[in-house]
CSV table of C-alpha atoms in Angstrom, one decimal:
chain,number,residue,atom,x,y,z
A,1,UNK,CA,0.0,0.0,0.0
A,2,UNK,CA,1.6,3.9,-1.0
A,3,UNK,CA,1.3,6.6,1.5
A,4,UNK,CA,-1.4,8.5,-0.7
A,5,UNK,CA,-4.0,5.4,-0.3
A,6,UNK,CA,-3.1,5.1,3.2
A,7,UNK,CA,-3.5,9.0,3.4
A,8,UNK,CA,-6.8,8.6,1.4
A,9,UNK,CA,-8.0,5.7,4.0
A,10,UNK,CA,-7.2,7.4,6.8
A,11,UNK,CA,-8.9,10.7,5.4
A,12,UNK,CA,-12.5,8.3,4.7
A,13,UNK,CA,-12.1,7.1,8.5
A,14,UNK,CA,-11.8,10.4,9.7
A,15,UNK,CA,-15.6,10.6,8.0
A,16,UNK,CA,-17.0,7.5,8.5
A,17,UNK,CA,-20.2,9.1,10.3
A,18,UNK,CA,-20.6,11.3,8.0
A,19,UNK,CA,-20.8,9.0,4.5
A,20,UNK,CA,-22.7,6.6,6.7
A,21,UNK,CA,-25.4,9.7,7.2
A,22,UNK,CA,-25.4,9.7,3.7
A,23,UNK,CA,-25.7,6.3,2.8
A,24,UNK,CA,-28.7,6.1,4.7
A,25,UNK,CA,-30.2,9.1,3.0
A,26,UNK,CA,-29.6,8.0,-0.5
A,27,UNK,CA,-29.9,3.7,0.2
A,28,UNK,CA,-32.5,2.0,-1.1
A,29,UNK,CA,-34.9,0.9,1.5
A,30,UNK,CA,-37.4,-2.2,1.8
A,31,UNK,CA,-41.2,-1.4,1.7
A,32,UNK,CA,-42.5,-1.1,5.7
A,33,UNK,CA,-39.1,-1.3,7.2
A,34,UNK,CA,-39.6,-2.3,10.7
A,35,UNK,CA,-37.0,-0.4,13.6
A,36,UNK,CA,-35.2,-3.6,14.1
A,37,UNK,CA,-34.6,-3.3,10.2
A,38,UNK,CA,-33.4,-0.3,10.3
A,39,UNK,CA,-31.1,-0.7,12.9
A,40,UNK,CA,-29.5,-3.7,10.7
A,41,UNK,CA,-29.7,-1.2,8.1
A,42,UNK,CA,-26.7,0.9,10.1
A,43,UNK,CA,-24.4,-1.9,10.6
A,44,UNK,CA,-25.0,-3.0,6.9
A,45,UNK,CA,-23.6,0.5,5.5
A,46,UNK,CA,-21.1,-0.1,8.2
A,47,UNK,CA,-20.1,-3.3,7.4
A,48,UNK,CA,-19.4,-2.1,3.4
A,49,UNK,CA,-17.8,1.0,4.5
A,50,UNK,CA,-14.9,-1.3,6.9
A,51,UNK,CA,-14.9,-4.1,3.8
A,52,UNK,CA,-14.2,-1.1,0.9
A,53,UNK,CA,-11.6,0.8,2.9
A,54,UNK,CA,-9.8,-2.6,4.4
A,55,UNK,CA,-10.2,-3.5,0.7
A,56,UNK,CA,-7.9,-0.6,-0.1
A,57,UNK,CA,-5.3,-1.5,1.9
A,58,UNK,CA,-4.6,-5.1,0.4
A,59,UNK,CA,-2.4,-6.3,-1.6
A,60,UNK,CA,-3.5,-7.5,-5.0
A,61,UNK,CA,-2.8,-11.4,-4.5
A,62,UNK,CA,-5.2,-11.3,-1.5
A,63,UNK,CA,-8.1,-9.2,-2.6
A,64,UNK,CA,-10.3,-11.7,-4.1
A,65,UNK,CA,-10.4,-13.8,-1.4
A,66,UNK,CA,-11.1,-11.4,0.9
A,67,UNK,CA,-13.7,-9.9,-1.2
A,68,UNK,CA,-15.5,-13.4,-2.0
A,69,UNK,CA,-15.7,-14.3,1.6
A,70,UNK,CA,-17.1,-10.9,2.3
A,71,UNK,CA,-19.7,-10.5,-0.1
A,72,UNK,CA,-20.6,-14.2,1.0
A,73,UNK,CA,-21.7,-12.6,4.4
A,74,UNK,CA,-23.4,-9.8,3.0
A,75,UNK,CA,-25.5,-12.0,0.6
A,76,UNK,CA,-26.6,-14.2,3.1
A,77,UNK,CA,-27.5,-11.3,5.5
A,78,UNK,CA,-29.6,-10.4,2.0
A,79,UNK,CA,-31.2,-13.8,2.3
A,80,UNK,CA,-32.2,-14.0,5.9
A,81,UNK,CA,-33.8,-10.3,5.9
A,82,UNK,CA,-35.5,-11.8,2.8
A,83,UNK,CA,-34.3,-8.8,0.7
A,84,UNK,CA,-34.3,-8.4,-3.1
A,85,UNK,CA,-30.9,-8.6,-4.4
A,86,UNK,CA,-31.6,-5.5,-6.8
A,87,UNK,CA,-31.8,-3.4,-3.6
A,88,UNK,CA,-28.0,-4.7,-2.2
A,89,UNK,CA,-26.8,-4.0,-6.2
A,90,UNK,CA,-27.8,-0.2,-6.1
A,91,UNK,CA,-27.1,0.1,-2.6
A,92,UNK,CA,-23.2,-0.9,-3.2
A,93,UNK,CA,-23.2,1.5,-6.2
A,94,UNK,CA,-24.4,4.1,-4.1
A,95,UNK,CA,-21.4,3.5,-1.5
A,96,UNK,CA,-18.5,3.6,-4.2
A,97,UNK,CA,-20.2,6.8,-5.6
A,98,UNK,CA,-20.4,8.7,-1.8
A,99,UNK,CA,-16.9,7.4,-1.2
A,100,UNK,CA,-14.8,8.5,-3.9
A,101,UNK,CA,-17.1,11.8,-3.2
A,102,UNK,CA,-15.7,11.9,0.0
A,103,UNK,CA,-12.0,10.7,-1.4
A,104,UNK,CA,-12.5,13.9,-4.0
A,105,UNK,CA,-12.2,16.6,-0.6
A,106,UNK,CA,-8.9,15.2,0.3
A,107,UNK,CA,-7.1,16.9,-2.7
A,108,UNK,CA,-8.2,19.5,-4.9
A,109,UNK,CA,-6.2,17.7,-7.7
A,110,UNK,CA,-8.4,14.7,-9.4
A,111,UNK,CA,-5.6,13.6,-11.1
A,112,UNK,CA,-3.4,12.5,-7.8
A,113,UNK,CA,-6.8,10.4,-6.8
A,114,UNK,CA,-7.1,8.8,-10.1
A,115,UNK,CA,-5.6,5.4,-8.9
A,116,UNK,CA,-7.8,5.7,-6.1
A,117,UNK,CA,-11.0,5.9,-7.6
A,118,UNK,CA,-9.7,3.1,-10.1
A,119,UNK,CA,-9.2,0.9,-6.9
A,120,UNK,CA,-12.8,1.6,-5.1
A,121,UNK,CA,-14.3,1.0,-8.5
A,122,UNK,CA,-12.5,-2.2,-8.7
A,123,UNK,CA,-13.2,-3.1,-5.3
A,124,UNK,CA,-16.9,-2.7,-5.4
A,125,UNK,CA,-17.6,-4.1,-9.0
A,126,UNK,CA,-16.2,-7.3,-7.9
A,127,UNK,CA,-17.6,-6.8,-4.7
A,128,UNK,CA,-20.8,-6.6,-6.1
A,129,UNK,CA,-20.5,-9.4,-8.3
A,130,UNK,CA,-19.5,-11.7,-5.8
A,131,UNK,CA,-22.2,-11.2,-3.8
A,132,UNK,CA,-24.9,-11.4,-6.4
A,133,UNK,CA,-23.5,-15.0,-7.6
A,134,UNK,CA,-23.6,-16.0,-3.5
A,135,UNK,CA,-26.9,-14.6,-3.5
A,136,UNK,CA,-28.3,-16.5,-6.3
A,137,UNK,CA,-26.8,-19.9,-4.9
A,138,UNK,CA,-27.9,-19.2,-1.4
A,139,UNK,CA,-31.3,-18.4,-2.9
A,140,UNK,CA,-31.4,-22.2,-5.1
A,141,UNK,CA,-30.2,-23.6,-2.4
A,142,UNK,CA,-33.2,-22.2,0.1
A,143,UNK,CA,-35.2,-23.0,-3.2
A,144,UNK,CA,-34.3,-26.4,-3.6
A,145,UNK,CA,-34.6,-26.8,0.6
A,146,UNK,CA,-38.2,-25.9,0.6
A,147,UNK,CA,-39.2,-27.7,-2.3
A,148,UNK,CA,-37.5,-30.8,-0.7
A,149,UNK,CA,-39.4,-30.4,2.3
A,150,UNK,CA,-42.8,-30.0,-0.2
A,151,UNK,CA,-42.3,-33.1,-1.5
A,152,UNK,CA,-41.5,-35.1,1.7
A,153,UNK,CA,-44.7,-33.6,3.2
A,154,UNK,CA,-46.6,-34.6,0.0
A,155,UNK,CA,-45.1,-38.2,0.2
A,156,UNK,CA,-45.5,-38.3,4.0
A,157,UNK,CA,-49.4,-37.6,2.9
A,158,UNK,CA,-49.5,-40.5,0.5
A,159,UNK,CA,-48.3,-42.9,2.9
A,160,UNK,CA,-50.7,-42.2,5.7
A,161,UNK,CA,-53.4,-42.3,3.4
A,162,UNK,CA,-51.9,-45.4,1.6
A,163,UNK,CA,-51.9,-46.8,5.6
A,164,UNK,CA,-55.2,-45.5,5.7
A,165,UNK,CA,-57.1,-46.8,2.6
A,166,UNK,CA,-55.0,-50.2,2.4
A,167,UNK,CA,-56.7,-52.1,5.6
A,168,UNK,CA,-60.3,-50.4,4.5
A,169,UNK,CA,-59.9,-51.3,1.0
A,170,UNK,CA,-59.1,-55.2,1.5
A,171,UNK,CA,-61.6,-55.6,4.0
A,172,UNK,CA,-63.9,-54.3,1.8
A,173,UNK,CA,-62.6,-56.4,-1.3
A,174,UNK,CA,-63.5,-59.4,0.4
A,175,UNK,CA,-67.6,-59.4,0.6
A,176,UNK,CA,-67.7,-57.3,-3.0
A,177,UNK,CA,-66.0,-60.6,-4.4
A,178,UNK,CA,-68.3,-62.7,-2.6
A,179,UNK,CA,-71.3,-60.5,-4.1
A,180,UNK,CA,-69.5,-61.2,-7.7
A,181,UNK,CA,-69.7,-64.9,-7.2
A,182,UNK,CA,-73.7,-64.7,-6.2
A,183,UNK,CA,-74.6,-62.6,-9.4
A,184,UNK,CA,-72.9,-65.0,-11.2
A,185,UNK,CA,-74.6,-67.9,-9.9
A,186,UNK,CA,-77.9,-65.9,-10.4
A,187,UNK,CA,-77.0,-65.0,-13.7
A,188,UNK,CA,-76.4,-68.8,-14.4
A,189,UNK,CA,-79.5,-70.2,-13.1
A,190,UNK,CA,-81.5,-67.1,-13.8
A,191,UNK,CA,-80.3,-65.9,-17.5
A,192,UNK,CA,-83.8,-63.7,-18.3
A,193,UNK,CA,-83.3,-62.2,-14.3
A,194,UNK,CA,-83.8,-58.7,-15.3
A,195,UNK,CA,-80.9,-56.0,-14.6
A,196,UNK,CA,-78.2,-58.4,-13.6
A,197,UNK,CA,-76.0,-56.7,-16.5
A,198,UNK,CA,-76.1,-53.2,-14.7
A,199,UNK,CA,-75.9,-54.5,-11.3
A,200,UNK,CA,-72.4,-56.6,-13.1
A,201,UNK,CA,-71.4,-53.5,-14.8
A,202,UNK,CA,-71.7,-51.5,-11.2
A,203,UNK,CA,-69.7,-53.8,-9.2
A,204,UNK,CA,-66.8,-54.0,-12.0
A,205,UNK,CA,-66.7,-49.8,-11.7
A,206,UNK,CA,-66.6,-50.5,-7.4
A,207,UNK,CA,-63.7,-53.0,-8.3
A,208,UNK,CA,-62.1,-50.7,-10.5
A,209,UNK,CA,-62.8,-47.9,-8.1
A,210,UNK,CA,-60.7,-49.8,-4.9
A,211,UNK,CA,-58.0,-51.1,-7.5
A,212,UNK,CA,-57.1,-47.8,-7.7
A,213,UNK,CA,-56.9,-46.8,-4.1
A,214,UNK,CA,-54.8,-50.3,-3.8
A,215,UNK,CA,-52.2,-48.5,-6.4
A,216,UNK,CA,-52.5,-45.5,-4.1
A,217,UNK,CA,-50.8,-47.3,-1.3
A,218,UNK,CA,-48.4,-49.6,-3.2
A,219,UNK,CA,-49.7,-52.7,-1.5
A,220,UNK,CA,-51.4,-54.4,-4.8
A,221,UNK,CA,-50.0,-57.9,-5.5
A,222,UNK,CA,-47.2,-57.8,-7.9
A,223,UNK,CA,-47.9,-60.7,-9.6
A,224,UNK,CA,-48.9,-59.8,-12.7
A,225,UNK,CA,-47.2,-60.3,-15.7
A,226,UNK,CA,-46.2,-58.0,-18.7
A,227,UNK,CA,-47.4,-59.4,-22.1
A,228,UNK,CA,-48.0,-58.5,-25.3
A,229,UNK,CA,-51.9,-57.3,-26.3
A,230,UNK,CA,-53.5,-55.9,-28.9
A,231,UNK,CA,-54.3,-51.9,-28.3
A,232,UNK,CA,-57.5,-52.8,-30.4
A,233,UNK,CA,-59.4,-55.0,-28.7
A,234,UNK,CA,-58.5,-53.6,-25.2
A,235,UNK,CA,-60.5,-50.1,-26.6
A,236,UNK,CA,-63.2,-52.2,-27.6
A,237,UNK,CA,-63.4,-54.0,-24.0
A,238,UNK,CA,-63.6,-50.8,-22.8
A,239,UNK,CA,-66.1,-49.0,-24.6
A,240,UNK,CA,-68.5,-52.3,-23.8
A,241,UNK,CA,-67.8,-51.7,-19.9
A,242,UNK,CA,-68.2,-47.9,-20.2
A,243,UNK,CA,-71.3,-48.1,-22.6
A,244,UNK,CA,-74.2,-48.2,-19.1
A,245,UNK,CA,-72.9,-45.1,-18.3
A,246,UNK,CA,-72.3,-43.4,-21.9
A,247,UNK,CA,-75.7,-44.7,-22.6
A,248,UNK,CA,-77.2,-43.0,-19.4
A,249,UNK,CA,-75.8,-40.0,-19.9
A,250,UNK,CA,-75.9,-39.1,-23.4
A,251,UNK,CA,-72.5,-39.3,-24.2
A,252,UNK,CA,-71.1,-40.4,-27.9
A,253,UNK,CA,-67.9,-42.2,-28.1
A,254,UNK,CA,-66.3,-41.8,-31.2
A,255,UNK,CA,-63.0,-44.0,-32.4
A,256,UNK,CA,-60.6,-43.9,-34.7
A,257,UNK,CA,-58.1,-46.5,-34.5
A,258,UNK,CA,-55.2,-47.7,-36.7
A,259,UNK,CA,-55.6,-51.4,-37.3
A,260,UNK,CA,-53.0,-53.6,-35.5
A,261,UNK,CA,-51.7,-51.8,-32.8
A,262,UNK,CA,-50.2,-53.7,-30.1
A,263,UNK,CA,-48.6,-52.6,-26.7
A,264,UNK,CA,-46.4,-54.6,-24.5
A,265,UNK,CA,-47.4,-54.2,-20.6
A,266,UNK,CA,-50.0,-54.9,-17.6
A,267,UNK,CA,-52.9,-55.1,-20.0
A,268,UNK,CA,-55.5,-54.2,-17.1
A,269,UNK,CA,-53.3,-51.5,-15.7
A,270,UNK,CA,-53.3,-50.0,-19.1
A,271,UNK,CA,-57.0,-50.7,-19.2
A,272,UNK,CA,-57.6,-48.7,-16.0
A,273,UNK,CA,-55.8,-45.9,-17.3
A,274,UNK,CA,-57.9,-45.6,-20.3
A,275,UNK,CA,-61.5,-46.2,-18.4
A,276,UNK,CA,-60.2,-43.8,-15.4
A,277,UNK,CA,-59.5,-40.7,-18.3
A,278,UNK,CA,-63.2,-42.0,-20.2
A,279,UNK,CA,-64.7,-42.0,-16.9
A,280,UNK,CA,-63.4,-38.4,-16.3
A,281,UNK,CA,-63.9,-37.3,-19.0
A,282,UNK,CA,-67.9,-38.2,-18.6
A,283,UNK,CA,-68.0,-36.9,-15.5
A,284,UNK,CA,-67.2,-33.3,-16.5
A,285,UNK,CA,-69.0,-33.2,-19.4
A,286,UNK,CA,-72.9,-33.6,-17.9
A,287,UNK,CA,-71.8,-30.3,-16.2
A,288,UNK,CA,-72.4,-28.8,-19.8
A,289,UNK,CA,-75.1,-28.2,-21.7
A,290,UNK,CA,-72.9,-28.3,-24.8
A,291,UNK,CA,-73.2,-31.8,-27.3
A,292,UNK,CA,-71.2,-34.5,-24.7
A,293,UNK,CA,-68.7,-36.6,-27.2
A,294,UNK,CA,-65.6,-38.4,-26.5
A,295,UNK,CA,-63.3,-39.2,-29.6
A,296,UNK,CA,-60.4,-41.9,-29.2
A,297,UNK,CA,-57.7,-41.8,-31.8
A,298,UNK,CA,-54.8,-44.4,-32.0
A,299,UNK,CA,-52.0,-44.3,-34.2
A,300,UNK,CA,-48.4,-45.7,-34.2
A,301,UNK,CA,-45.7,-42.7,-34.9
A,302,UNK,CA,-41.9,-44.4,-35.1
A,303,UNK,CA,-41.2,-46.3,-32.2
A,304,UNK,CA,-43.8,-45.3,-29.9
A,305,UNK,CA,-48.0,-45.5,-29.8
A,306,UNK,CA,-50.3,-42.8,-29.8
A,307,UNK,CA,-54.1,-43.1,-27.8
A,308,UNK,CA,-55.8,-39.5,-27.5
A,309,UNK,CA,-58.9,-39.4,-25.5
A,310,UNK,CA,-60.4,-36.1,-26.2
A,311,UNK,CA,-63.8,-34.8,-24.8
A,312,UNK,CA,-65.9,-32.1,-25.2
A,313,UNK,CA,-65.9,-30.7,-21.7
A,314,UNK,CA,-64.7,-27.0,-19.9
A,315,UNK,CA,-61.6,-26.1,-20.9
A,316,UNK,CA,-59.0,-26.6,-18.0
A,317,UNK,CA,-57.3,-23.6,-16.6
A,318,UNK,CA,-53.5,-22.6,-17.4
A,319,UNK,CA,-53.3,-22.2,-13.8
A,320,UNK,CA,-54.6,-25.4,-13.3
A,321,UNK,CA,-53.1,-28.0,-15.7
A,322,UNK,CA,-49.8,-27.9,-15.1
A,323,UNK,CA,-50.6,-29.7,-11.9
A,324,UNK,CA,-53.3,-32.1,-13.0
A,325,UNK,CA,-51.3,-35.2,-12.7
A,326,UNK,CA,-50.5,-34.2,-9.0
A,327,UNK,CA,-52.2,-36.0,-6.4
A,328,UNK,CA,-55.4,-34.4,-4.4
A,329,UNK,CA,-55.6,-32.0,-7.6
A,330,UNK,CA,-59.1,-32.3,-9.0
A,331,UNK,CA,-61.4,-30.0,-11.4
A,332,UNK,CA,-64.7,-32.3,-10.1
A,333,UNK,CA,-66.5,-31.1,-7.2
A,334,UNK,CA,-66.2,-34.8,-5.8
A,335,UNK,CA,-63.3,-35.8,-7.2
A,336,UNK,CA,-60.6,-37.3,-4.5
A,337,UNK,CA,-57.3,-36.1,-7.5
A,338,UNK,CA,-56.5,-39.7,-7.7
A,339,UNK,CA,-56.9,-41.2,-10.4
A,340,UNK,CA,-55.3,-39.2,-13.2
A,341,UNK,CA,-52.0,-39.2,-10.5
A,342,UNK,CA,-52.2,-43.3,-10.4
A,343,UNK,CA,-53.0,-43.1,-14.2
A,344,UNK,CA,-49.7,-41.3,-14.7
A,345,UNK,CA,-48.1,-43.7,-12.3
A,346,UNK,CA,-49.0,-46.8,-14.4
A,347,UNK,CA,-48.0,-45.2,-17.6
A,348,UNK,CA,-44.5,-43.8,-16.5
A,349,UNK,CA,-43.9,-47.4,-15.1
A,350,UNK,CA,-44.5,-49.1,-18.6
A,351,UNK,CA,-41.5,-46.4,-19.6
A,352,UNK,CA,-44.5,-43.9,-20.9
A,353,UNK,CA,-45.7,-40.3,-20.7
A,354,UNK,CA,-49.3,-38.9,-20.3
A,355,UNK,CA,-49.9,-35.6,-21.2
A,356,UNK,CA,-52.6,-33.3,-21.5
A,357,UNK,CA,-53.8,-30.2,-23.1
A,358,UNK,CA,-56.6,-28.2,-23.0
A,359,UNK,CA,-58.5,-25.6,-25.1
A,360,UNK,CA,-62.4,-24.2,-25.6
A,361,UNK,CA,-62.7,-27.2,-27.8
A,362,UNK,CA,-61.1,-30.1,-27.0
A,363,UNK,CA,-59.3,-31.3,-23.8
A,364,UNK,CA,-57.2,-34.4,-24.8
A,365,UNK,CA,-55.3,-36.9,-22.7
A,366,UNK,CA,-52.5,-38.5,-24.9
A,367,UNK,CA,-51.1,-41.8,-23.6
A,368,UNK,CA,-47.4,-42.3,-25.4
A,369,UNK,CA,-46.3,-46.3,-24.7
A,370,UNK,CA,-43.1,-47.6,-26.9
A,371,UNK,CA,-44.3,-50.1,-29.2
A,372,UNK,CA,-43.0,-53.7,-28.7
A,373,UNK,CA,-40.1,-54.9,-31.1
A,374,UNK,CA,-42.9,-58.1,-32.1
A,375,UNK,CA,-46.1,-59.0,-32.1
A,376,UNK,CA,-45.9,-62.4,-30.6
């Protein structure tokens, strides 16, 4: 260090009060600052004032250091007061500009302070920029934190309930099979018995219904095997169990399917998947008075196969769809926000993705599975 920065140094410390006063007067302040925050305020300008002057005094092999570990401090002080970092940037700006002010009174000639006002410039660029790159990593991290802590909270959620609905749903499995077995005894002894089809078609839905909540709490057996079906006729055993309820409500199914399509997988998880979206699908739409149809297009593109289920129900919201897969998410005034999160589940596990999409028109579910290298 020369004697003119050490005379310029000591000149600034002789009016540390008085830049400080000033500092205060031009800083940018938070909205509604609070006493407490004020009083932090002080040792803030404080602190920059002893970092930019003991800055001065450095050598050049240890100024970065010393700057990084400082503006480290300062942007997690930023942090914890919860304070924009566009504040701290115009705030250290507005400290190199009252202090090479202040430097400018200790000679009349601006040329002898050149090097001086170099050096603070210097000092509080880097200064400046160190503290915004801490800033931004303390902030992902906190970020990142948070969102952790979302998600174990959400998955802490699904297990209780998973608890929950596990030991209900199995005990309530058992006499709904037993019911199954009578009306298919009746149906055996009794073929003209009238309504046996819908009271059938009812309890598959109820199975369908608990299967899900079973998926929901990762307890359903694992036995089942992956084979290699035809895309086809699983549609077309799905519009015949779906039909009672299209039927009842005045919905029209429309489908148009490439010939030969075949997916390799569960073939009743699949199936689930596509009744859970028809069944949604139905379900919103008899909240309109607009013409109810559901159109199902299949079509192999490259490696991988296409079904759309489209309907013509509301539109779902921007705000809204970007979550829809998300458990406990739900556009249906009695929905639970299950099944379109287990559908996902299903679909991701047979190396998929379901999507969706939404306008005044349509709102289409698109189910992409990779095709399977062979039929058979």
């Amino acid at each position: 260090m020369d004697q003119l920065t050490d005379e310029v140094i000591s000149f600034l410390q002789q009016n540390e009060t008085n830049f400080l006063n000033k500092w205060k007067e031009k800083a940018m302040l938070p909205p509604d600052l609070t006493q407490l925050q004020r009083e932090k305020l002080d040792s803030t300008g404080k602190f920059i004032f002893q970092v930019a002057l003991h800055a001065l005094s450095l050598p050049k092999a240890d100024l970065q250091s010393y700057l990084q570990a400082n503006a480290y401090k300062i942007a997690q002080i930023q942090i914890r007061e919860n304070s924009d970092i566009e504040i701290l940037v115009y705030n250290l700006n507005m400290a190199k500009n009252i202090l090479c002010e202040k430097a400018s009174y200790f000679s009349k000639e601006m040329q002898t302070l050149k090097k001086v006002f170099k050096h603070l410039s210097y000092i509080f660029d880097h200064f400046s920029y160190h503290a915004v790159m801490h800033y931004s990593r303390l902030k992902q991290q906190l970020i990142e934190q948070e969102n952790r802590h979302i998600h174990s909270s959400h998955e802490d959620r699904l297990t209780l309930l998973g608890q929950m609905t596990s030991s209900f749903v199995h005990e309530f499995r058992n006499p709904l099979t037993t019911v199954q077995g009578f009306v298919q005894l009746l149906r055996a002894e009794y073929p003209d018995l009238p309504y046996m089809d819908i009271i059938s078609s009812e309890l598959d839905q109820l199975k369908f219904r608990i299967t899900q909540f079973l998926m929901l709490s990762k307890k359903q057996e694992a036995n089942q095997e992956e084979v290699i079906f035809s895309l086809n006729e699983l549609v077309e055993q799905v519009a015949s169990f779906v039909y009672p309820r299209l039927l009842e409500l005045k919905v029209s199914l429309q489908r148009e399917i490439e010939d030969s399509l075949y997916l390799k997988g569960i073939q009743e998880e699949i199936r689930q998947v596509i009744i859970n979206i028809i069944f949604n699908a139905i379900e919103v739409m008899v909240t309109t008075d607009a013409e109810s149809v559901i159109l199902i297009k299949g079509y192999r593109d490259g490696d991988s196969i296409y079904l759309e289920a489209s309907n013509t129900g509301p539109k779902i919201p921007d705000t809204l769809i970007k979550d829809i897969f998300e458990p406990f998410v739900t556009t249906k005034k009695t929905g639970t926000g299950l099944g379109l999160y287990v559908s996902r589940q299903i679909i991701e596990k047979h190396h998929g993705q379901l999507l969706c999409s939404s306008n005044d028109e349509w709102t289409t579910f698109t189910i992409i599975l990779p095709a399977p290298l062979q039929k058979e």
